Coordinates of C-alpha atoms in Angstrom, one line a residue:
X1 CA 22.6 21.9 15.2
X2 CA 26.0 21.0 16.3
X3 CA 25.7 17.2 14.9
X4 CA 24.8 18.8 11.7
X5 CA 27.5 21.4 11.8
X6 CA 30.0 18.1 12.4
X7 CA 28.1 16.3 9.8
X8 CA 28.4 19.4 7.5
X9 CA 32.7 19.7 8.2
X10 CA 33.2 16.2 7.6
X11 CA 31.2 16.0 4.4
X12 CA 33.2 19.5 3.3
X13 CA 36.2 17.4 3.9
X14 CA 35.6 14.3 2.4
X15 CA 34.6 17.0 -0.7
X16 CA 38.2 18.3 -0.7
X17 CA 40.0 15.0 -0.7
X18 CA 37.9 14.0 -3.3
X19 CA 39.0 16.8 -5.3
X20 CA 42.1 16.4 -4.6
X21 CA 42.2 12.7 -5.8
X22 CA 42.0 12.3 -9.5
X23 CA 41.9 8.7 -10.6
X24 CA 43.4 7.6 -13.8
X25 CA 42.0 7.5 -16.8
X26 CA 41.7 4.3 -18.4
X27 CA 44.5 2.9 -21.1
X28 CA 42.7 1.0 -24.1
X29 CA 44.5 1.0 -27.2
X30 CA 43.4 0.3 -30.3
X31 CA 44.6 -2.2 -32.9
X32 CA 44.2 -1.5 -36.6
X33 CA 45.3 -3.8 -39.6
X34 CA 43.9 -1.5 -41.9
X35 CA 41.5 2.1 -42.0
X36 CA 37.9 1.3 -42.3
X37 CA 35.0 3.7 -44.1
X38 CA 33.6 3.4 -41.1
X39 CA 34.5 2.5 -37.6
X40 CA 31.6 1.4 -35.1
X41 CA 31.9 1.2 -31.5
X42 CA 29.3 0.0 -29.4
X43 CA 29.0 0.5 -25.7
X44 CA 26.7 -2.6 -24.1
X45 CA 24.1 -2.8 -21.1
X46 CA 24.4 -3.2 -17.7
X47 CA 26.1 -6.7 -17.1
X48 CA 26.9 -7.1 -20.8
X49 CA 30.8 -6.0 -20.3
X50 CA 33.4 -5.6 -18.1
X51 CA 37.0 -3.6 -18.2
X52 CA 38.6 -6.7 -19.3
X53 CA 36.1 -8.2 -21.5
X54 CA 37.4 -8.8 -25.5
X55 CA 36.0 -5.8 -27.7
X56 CA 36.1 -7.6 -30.7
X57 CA 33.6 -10.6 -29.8
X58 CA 30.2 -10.4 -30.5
X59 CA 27.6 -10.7 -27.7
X60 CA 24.7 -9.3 -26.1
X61 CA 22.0 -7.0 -27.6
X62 CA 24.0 -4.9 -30.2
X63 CA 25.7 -8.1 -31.4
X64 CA 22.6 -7.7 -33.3
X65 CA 23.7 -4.5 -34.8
X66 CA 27.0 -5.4 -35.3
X67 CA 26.2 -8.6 -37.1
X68 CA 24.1 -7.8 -39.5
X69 CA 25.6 -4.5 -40.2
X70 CA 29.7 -6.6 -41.3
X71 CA 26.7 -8.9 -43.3
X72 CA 25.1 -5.9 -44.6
X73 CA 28.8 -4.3 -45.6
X74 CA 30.6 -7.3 -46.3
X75 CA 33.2 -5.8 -48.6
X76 CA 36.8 -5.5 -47.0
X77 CA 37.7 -2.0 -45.9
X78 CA 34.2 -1.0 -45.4
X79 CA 33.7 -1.4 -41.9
X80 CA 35.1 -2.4 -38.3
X81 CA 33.7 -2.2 -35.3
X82 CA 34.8 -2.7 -31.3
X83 CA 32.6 -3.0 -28.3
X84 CA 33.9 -0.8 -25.6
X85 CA 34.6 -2.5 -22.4
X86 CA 33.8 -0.8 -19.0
X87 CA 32.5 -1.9 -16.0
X88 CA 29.0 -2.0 -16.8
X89 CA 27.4 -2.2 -13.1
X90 CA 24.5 -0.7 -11.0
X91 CA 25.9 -1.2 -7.4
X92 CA 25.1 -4.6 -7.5
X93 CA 21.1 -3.8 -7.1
X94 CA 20.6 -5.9 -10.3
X95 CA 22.9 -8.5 -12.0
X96 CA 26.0 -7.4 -13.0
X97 CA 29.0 -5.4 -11.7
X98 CA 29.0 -3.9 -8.0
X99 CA 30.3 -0.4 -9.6
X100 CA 27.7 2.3 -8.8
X101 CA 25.7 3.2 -12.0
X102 CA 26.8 7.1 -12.3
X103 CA 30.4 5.7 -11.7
X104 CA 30.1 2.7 -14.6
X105 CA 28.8 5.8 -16.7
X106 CA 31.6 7.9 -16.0
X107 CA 34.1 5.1 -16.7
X108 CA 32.6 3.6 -19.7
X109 CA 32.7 7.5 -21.3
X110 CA 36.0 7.9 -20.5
X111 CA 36.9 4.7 -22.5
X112 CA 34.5 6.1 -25.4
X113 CA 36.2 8.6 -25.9
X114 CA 40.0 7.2 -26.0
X115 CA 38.8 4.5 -28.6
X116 CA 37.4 6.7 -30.7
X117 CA 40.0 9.4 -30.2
X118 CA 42.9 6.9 -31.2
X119 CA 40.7 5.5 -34.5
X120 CA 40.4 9.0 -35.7
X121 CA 43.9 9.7 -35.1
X122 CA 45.2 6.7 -36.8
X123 CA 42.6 6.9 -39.4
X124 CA 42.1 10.3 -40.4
X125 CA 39.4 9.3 -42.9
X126 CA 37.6 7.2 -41.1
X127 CA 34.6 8.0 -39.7
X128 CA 33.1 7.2 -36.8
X129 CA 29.8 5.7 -35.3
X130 CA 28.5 4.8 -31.7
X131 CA 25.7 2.6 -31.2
X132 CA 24.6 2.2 -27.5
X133 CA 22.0 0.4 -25.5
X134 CA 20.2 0.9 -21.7
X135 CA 23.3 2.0 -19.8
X136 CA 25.6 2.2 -23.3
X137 CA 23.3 4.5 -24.4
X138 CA 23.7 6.7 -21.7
X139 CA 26.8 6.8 -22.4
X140 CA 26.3 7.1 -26.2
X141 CA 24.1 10.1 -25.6
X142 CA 26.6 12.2 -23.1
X143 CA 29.4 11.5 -26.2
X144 CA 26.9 12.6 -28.2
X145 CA 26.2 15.6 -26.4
X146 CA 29.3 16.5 -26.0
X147 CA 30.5 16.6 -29.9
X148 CA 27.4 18.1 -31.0
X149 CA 28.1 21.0 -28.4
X150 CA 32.0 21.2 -29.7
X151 CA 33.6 20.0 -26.7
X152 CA 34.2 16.4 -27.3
X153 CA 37.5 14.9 -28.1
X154 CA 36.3 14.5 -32.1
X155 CA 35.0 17.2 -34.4
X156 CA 31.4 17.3 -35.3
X157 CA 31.6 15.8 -39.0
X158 CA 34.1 13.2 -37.7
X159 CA 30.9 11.1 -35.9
X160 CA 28.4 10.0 -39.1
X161 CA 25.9 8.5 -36.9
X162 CA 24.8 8.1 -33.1
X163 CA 22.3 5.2 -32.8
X164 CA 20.7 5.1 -29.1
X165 CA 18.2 1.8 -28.1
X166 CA 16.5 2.5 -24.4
X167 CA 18.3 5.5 -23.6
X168 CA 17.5 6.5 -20.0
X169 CA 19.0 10.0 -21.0
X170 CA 16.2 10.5 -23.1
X171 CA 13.8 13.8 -22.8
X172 CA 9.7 13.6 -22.5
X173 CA 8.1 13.2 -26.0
X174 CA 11.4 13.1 -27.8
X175 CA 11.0 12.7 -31.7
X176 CA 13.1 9.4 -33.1
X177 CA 15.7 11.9 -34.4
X178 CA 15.7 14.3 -30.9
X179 CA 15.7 18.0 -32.0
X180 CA 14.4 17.3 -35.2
X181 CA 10.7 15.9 -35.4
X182 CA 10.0 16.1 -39.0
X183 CA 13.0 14.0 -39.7
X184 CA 11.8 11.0 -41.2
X185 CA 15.7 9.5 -42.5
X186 CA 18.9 10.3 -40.5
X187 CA 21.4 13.0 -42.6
X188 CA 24.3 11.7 -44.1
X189 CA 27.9 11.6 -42.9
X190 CA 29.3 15.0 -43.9
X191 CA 31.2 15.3 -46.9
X192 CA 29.5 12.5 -48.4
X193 CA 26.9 12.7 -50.9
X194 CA 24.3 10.6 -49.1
X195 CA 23.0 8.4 -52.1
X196 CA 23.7 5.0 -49.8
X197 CA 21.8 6.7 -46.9
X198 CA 18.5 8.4 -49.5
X199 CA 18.0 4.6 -50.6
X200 CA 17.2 3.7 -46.9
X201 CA 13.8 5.7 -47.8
X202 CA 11.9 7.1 -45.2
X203 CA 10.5 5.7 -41.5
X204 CA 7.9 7.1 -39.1
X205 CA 7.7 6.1 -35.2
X206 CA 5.5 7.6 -32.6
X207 CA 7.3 9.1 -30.0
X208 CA 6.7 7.1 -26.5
X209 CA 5.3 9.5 -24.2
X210 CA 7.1 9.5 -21.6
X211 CA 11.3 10.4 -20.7
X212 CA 14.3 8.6 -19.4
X213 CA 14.9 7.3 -16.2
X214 CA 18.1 9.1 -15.6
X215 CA 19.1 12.1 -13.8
X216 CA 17.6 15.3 -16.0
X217 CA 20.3 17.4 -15.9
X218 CA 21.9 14.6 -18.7
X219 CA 19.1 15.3 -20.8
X220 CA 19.4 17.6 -23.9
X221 CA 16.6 18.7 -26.0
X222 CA 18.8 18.2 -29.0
X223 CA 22.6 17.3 -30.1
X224 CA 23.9 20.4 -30.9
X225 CA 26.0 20.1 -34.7
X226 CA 25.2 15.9 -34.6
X227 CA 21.0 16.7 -34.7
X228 CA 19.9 14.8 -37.5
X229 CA 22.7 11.9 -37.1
X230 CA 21.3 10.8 -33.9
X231 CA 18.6 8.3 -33.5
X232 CA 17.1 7.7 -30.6
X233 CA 14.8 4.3 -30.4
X234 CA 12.2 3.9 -27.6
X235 CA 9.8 0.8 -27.4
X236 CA 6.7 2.4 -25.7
X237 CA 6.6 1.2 -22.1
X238 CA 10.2 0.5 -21.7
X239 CA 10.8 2.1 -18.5
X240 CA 14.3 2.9 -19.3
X241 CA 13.8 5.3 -21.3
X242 CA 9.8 5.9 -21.0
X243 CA 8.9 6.4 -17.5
X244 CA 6.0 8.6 -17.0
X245 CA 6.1 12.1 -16.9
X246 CA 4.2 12.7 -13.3
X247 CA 6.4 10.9 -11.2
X248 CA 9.7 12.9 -9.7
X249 CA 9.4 10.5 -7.1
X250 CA 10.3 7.2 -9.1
X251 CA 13.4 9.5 -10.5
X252 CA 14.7 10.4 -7.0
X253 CA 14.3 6.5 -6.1
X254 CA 16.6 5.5 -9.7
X255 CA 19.2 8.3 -9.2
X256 CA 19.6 7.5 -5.5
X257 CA 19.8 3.6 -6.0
X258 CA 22.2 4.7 -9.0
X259 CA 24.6 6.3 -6.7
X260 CA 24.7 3.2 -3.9
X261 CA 27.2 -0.1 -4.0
X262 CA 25.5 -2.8 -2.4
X263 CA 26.9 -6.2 -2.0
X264 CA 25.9 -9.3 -0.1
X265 CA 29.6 -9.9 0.4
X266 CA 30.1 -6.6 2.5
X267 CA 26.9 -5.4 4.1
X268 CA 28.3 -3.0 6.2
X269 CA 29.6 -1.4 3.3
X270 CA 26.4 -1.4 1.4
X271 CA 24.8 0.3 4.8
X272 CA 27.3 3.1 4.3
X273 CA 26.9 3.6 0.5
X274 CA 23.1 3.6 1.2
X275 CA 23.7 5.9 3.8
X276 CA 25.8 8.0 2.1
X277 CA 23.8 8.9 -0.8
X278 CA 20.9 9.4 1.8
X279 CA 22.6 12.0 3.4
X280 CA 23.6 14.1 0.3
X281 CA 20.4 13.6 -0.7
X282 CA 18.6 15.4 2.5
X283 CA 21.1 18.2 2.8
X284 CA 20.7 19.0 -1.0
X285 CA 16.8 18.9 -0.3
X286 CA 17.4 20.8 2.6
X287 CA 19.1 23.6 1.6
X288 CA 17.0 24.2 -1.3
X289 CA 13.8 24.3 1.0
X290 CA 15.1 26.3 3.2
X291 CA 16.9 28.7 0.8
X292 CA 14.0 29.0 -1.7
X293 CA 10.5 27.9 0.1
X294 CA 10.8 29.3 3.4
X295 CA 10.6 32.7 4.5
X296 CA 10.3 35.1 7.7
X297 CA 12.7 35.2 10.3
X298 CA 10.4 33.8 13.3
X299 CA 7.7 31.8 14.0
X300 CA 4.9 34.1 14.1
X301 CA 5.7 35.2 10.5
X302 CA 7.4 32.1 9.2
X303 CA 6.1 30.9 5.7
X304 CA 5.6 27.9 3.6
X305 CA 5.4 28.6 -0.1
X306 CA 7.1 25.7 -2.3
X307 CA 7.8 26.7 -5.6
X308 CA 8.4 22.6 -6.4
X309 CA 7.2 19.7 -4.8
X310 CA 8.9 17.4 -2.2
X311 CA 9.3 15.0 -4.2
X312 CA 10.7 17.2 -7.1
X313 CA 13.0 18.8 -4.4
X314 CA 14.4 15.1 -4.0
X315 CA 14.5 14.4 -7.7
X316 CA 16.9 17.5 -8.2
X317 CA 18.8 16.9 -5.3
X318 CA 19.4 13.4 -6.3
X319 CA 20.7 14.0 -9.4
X320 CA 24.5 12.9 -9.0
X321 CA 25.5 15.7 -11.2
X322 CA 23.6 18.1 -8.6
X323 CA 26.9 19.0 -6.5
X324 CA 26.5 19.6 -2.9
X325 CA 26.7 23.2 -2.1
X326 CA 28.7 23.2 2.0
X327 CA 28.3 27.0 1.8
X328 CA 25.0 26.9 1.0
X329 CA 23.9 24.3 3.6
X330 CA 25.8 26.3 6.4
X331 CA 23.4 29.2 5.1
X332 CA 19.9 27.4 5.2
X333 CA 21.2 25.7 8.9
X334 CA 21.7 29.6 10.0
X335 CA 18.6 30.4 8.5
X336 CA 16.6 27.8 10.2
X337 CA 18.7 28.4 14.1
X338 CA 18.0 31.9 13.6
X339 CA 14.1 31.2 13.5
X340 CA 14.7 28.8 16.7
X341 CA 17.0 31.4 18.2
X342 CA 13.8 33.6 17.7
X343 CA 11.1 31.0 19.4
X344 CA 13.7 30.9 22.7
X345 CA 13.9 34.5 22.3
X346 CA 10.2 34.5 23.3
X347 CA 9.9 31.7 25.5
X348 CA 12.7 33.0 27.5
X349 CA 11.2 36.9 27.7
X350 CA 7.6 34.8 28.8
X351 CA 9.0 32.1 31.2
X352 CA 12.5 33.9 32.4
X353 CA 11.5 37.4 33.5
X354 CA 12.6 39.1 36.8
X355 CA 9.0 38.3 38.5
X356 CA 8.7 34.5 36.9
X357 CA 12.1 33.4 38.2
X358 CA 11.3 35.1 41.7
X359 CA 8.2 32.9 42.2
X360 CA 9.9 29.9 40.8
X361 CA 12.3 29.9 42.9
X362 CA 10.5 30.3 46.0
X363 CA 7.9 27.4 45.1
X364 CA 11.0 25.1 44.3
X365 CA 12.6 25.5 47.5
X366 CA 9.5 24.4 49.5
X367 CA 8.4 22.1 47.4
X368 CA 10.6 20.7 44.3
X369 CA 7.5 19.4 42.4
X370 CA 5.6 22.3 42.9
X371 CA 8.5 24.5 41.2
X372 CA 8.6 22.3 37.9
X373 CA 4.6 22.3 38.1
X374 CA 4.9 25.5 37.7
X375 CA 7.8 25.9 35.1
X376 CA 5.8 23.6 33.3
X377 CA 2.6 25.6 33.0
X378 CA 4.6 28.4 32.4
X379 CA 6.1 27.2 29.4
X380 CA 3.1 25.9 28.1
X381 CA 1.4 29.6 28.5
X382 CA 4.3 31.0 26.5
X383 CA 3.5 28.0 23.6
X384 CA 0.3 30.5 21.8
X385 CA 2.7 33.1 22.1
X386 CA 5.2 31.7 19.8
X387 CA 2.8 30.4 17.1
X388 CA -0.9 32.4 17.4
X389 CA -4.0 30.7 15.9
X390 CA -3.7 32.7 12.9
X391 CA -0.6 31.9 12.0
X392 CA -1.5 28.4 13.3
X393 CA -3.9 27.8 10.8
X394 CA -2.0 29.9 7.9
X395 CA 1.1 26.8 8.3
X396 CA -1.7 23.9 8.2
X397 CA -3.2 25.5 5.1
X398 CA 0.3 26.1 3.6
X399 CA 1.5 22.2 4.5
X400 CA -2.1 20.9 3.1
X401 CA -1.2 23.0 0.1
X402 CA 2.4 21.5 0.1
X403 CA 1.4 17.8 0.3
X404 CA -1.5 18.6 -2.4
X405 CA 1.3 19.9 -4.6
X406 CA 3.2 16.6 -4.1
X407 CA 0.6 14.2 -4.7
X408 CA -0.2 16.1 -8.3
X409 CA 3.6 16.1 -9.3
X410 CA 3.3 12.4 -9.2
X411 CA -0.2 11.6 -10.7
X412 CA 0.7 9.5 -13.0
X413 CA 1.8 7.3 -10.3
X414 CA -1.6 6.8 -9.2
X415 CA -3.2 6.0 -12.1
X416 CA -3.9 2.5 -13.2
X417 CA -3.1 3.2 -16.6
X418 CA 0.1 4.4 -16.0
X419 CA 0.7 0.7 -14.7
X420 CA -1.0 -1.2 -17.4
X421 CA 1.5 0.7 -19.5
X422 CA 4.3 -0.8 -18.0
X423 CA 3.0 -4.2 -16.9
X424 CA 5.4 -6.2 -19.7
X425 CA 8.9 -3.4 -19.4
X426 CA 11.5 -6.2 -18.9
X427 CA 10.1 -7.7 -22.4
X428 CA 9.9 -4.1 -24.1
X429 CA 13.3 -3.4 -22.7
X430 CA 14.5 -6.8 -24.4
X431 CA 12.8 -6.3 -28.1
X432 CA 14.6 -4.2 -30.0
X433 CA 15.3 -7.0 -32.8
X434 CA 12.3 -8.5 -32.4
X435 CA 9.8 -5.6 -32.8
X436 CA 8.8 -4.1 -36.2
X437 CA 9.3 -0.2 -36.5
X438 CA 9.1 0.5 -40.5
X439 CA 7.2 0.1 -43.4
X440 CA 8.5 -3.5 -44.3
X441 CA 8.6 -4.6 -40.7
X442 CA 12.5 -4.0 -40.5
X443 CA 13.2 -4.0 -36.4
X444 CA 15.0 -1.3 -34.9
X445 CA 18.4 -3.1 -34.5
X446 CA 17.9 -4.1 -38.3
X447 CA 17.4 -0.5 -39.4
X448 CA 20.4 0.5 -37.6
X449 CA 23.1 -2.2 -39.3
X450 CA 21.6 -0.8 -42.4
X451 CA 22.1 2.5 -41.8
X452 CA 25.5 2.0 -40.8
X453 CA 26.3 -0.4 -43.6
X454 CA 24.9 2.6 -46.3
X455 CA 27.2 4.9 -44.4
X456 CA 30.2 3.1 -44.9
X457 CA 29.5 2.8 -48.6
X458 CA 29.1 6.7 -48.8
X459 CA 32.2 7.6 -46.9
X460 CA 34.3 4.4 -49.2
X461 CA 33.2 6.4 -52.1
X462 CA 34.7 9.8 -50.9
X463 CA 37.7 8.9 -48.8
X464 CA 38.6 5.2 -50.1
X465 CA 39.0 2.1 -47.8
X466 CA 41.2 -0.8 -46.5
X467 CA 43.8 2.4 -46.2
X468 CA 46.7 2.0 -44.0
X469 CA 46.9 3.4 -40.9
X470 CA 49.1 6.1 -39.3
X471 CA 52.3 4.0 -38.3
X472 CA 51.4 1.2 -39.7
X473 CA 49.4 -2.2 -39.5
X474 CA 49.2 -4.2 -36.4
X475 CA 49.0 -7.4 -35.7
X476 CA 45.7 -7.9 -34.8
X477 CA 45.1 -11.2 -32.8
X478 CA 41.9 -12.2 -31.1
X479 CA 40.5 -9.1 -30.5
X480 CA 41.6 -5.6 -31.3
X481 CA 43.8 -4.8 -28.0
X482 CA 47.4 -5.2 -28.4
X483 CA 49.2 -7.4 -25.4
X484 CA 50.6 -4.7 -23.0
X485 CA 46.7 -3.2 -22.1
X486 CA 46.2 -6.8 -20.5
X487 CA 42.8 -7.1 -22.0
X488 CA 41.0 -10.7 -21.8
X489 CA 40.8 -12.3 -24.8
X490 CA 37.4 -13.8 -23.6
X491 CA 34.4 -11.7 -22.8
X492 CA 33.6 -11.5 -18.9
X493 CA 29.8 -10.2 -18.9
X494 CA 28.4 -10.4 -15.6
X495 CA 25.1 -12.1 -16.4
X496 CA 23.1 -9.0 -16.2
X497 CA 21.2 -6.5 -18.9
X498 CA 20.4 -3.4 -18.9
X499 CA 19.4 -0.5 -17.6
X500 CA 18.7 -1.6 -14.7
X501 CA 17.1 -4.7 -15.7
X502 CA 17.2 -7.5 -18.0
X503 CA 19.6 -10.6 -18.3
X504 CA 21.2 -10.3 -21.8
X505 CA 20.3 -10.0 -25.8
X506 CA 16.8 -10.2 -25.9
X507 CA 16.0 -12.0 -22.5
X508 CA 18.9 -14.8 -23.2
X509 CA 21.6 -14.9 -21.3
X510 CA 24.7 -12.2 -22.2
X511 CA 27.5 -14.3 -21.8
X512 CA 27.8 -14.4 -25.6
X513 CA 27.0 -18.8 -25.9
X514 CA 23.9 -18.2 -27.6
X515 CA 23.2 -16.2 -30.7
X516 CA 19.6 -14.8 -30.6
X517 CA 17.9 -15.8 -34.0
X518 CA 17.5 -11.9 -35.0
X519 CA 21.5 -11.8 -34.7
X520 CA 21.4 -13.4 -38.2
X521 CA 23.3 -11.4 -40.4
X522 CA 21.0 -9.8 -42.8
X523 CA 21.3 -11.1 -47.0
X524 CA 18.7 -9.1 -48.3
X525 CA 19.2 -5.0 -49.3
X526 CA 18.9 -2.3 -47.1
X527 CA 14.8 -1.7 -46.3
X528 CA 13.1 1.5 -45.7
X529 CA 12.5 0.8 -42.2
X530 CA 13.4 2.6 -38.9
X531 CA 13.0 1.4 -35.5
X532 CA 11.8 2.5 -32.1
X533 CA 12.3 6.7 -30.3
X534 CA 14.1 6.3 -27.1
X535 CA 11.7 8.6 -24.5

């Protein structure tokens, strides 16, 4: 009790000078030569960016997109678009940067939302869209969120379209347009009359079954005033985004591994990130087992009754967002010494009474042994006393029930189907412009640079195009970053993919040198097909 009572003070601590610290926000400005219909921005996978990589040159998967969608729209003035730079890591458990996952998400929204901020402010009638991938996506979908709820840094009708591919943010069963699953066609940008957006025609995708790998309490059912403008694409069996319902387990193991920095360079530090987020972990599990599962106040009437599983007790408490509660661990460690403080209470009524510690102390001065013999089978005549066979048995039932309860929370986990589903995940995770998902065979990246492309023609048509922003043009040089921000003209992917596997566009590598063959920008006219639903 008093290591965890130390352990307890210095985590409450290290809470308070966390609070106390609040880092910088990230500086990215924004270059503009002229005000576009529309203005994409595209947030990458895990090792696709980095803070300093150059936003205006094409690579990894949504260079697909973004491609085929300046093809699609080739007119000047319709569109421009920017891929957001951030850190892109997983703790260094899979290629790319060593930044913990929940970290890189929290820095790659933050940059989100200046971009787009500073377009809309520059460019009053442009409108905006995000396309995001693995990781990106995640951090599509909490943007997202956060507009469609009125609390994000843009108005509602200011954001014409949310595309998502492999979002791990994703909710069981989710329809391709979340929150709307009789949507066959995404709505138009509002204020626009839509006639660019009805010739798209109309695409159907089975939802994949399953939800995304991320913490649940970043999952939304819906997108608030953006529902109907966000697509969300989900290759069956990508476990990204489709990971099977039954298993809290495998989502406790993601957001843990999600919250750890490991590098080969620094293992010590790695042991202390792992440990870290190990320790959180338990207490948060802890407390909520003790708080909401337990009950009596001894151990003759002490009681078992989960209302979750283990394993889902682990998948809460691992969610990053899940704060730790100090107050309400101190509680549950009162709770738990009161019980003990009970059980001594008992033995020491039994063992320590007037008559017991007369004859122990006559046997121990004759003969030493013979005292501890018999302070020995004294305290192991006080044992049925503390826990009788009734209640005995009642706890092994309860446990029995317990660990029953944990092995069907995760059934899906032993099930060999469940595997078969997921044998090939790397290549679903990677074929989102290779995989048909519309009536004409149009892939899900293809259906998406339409989409945008038939945006930007709608919004040209209300609000003009190629207008001049507020302040005037800027010089725009390799990419769209003005000197002072310091931004690398050259993009510095770390080799990685995305969430949290893969190793670039499509399998190939996503340092930008090669060009998969579905990055070709598109000649033909927009199609009436629609990709993937993220899960």
């Amino acid at each position: 009790m008093i290591a965890f009572t130390v352990s307890l003070t210095s985590v409450s601590a290290g809470v308070a000078a966390a609070e106390e610290v609040t880092p910088a926000a990230p500086s990215t400005q924004v270059a503009l030569d002229v005000c576009p219909a529309l203005y994409a921005l595209g947030i990458q996978g895990t090792g696709e960016s980095s803070p300093d990589a150059a936003p205006s040159t094409d690579t990894g998967m949504l260079s697909t997109v973004f491609r085929s969608m300046s093809a699609e729209a080739a007119e000047p003035g319709l569109v421009d678009r920017a891929y957001v730079p951030y850190e892109a890591g997983f703790g260094g458990a899979v290629p790319g940067g060593v930044v913990p996952y929940t970290e890189s998400v929290d820095g790659g929204l933050q940059r989100l939302r200046g971009m787009a901020t500073q377009v809309t402010q520059r460019c009053p009638d442009t409108r905006i869209a995000v396309v995001g991938y693995s990781q990106g996506a995640h951090v599509a979908s909490l943007f997202a969120q956060e507009v469609g709820a009125g609390t994000g840094t843009l108005p509602p009708e200011k954001v014409a379209a949310v595309a998502l591919f492999a979002d791990p943010t994703r909710a069981e069963n989710a329809p391709l347009f979340p929150g709307a699953p009789d949507r066959a066609a995404p709505d138009p940008a509002p204020g626009t009359d839509g006639i660019a957006i009805a010739e798209l025609g109309e695409v159907r995708q089975a939802a994949a079954p399953g939800g995304g790998l991320g913490p649940q309490s970043d999952q939304a059912a819906d997108f608030g005033r953006l529902t109907g403008r966000v697509a969300s694409f989900c290759a069956t069996g990508d476990l990204a985004c489709d990971a099977p319902q039954g298993a809290p387990i495998m989502r406790a193991v993601a957001n843990l591994v999600a919250q750890m920095k490991l590098s080969g360079g620094d293992p010590i530090g790695s042991l202390v990130s792992i440990a870290q987020a190990l320790a959180f972990t338990s207490i948060k599990t802890a407390t909520t087992v003790v708080d909401e599962d337990i009950s009596g106040t001894t151990l003759a009437d002490v009681s078992l009754s989960p209302k979750k599983s283990i394993s889902q007790r682990l998948a809460d408490a691992s969610d990053p967002r899940n704060q730790l509660d100090v107050n309400a661990a101190f509680r549950a460690l009162l709770k738990v010494g009161m019980i003990g403080l009970n059980a001594v209470t008992t033995v020491v009524k039994t063992v320590l009474n007037p008559a017991t510690v007369a004859e122990l102390a006559t046997a121990t001065l004759s003969n030493p042994l013979a005292g501890l013999t018999l302070l020995g089978t004294k305290l192991v005549g006080a044992v049925p006393q503390l826990v009788p066979p009734t209640t005995g048995v009642r706890l092994v039932n309860e446990a029995f029930t317990a660990v029953q309860q944990n092995i069907t929370d995760n059934k899906e986990l032993l099930d060999v189907t469940t595997w078969v589903r997921y044998w090939d995940t790397m290549r679903r995770h990677n074929a989102y412009s290779r995989i048909g998902a519309g009536a004409q065979g149009t892939t899900p990246t293809g259906y998406v640079a339409e989409w945008l492309a038939a945006l930007s023609r709608d919004a040209a048509a209300v609000s003009g195009r190629a207008a001049v922003p507020v302040g005037g043009p800027d010089t725009r040089g390799v990419g769209i970053f003005t000197s002072p921000t310091g931004e690398s003209t050259t993009p510095k992917p770390s080799g990685g993919g995305q969430f949290p596997f893969g190793t670039g566009a499509d399998g190939a590598s996503s340092g930008g040198a090669t060009t998969p063959p579905a990055a070709t920008p598109r000649t033909s006219a927009p199609t009436t097909a629609r990709p993937f639903s993220v899960n």
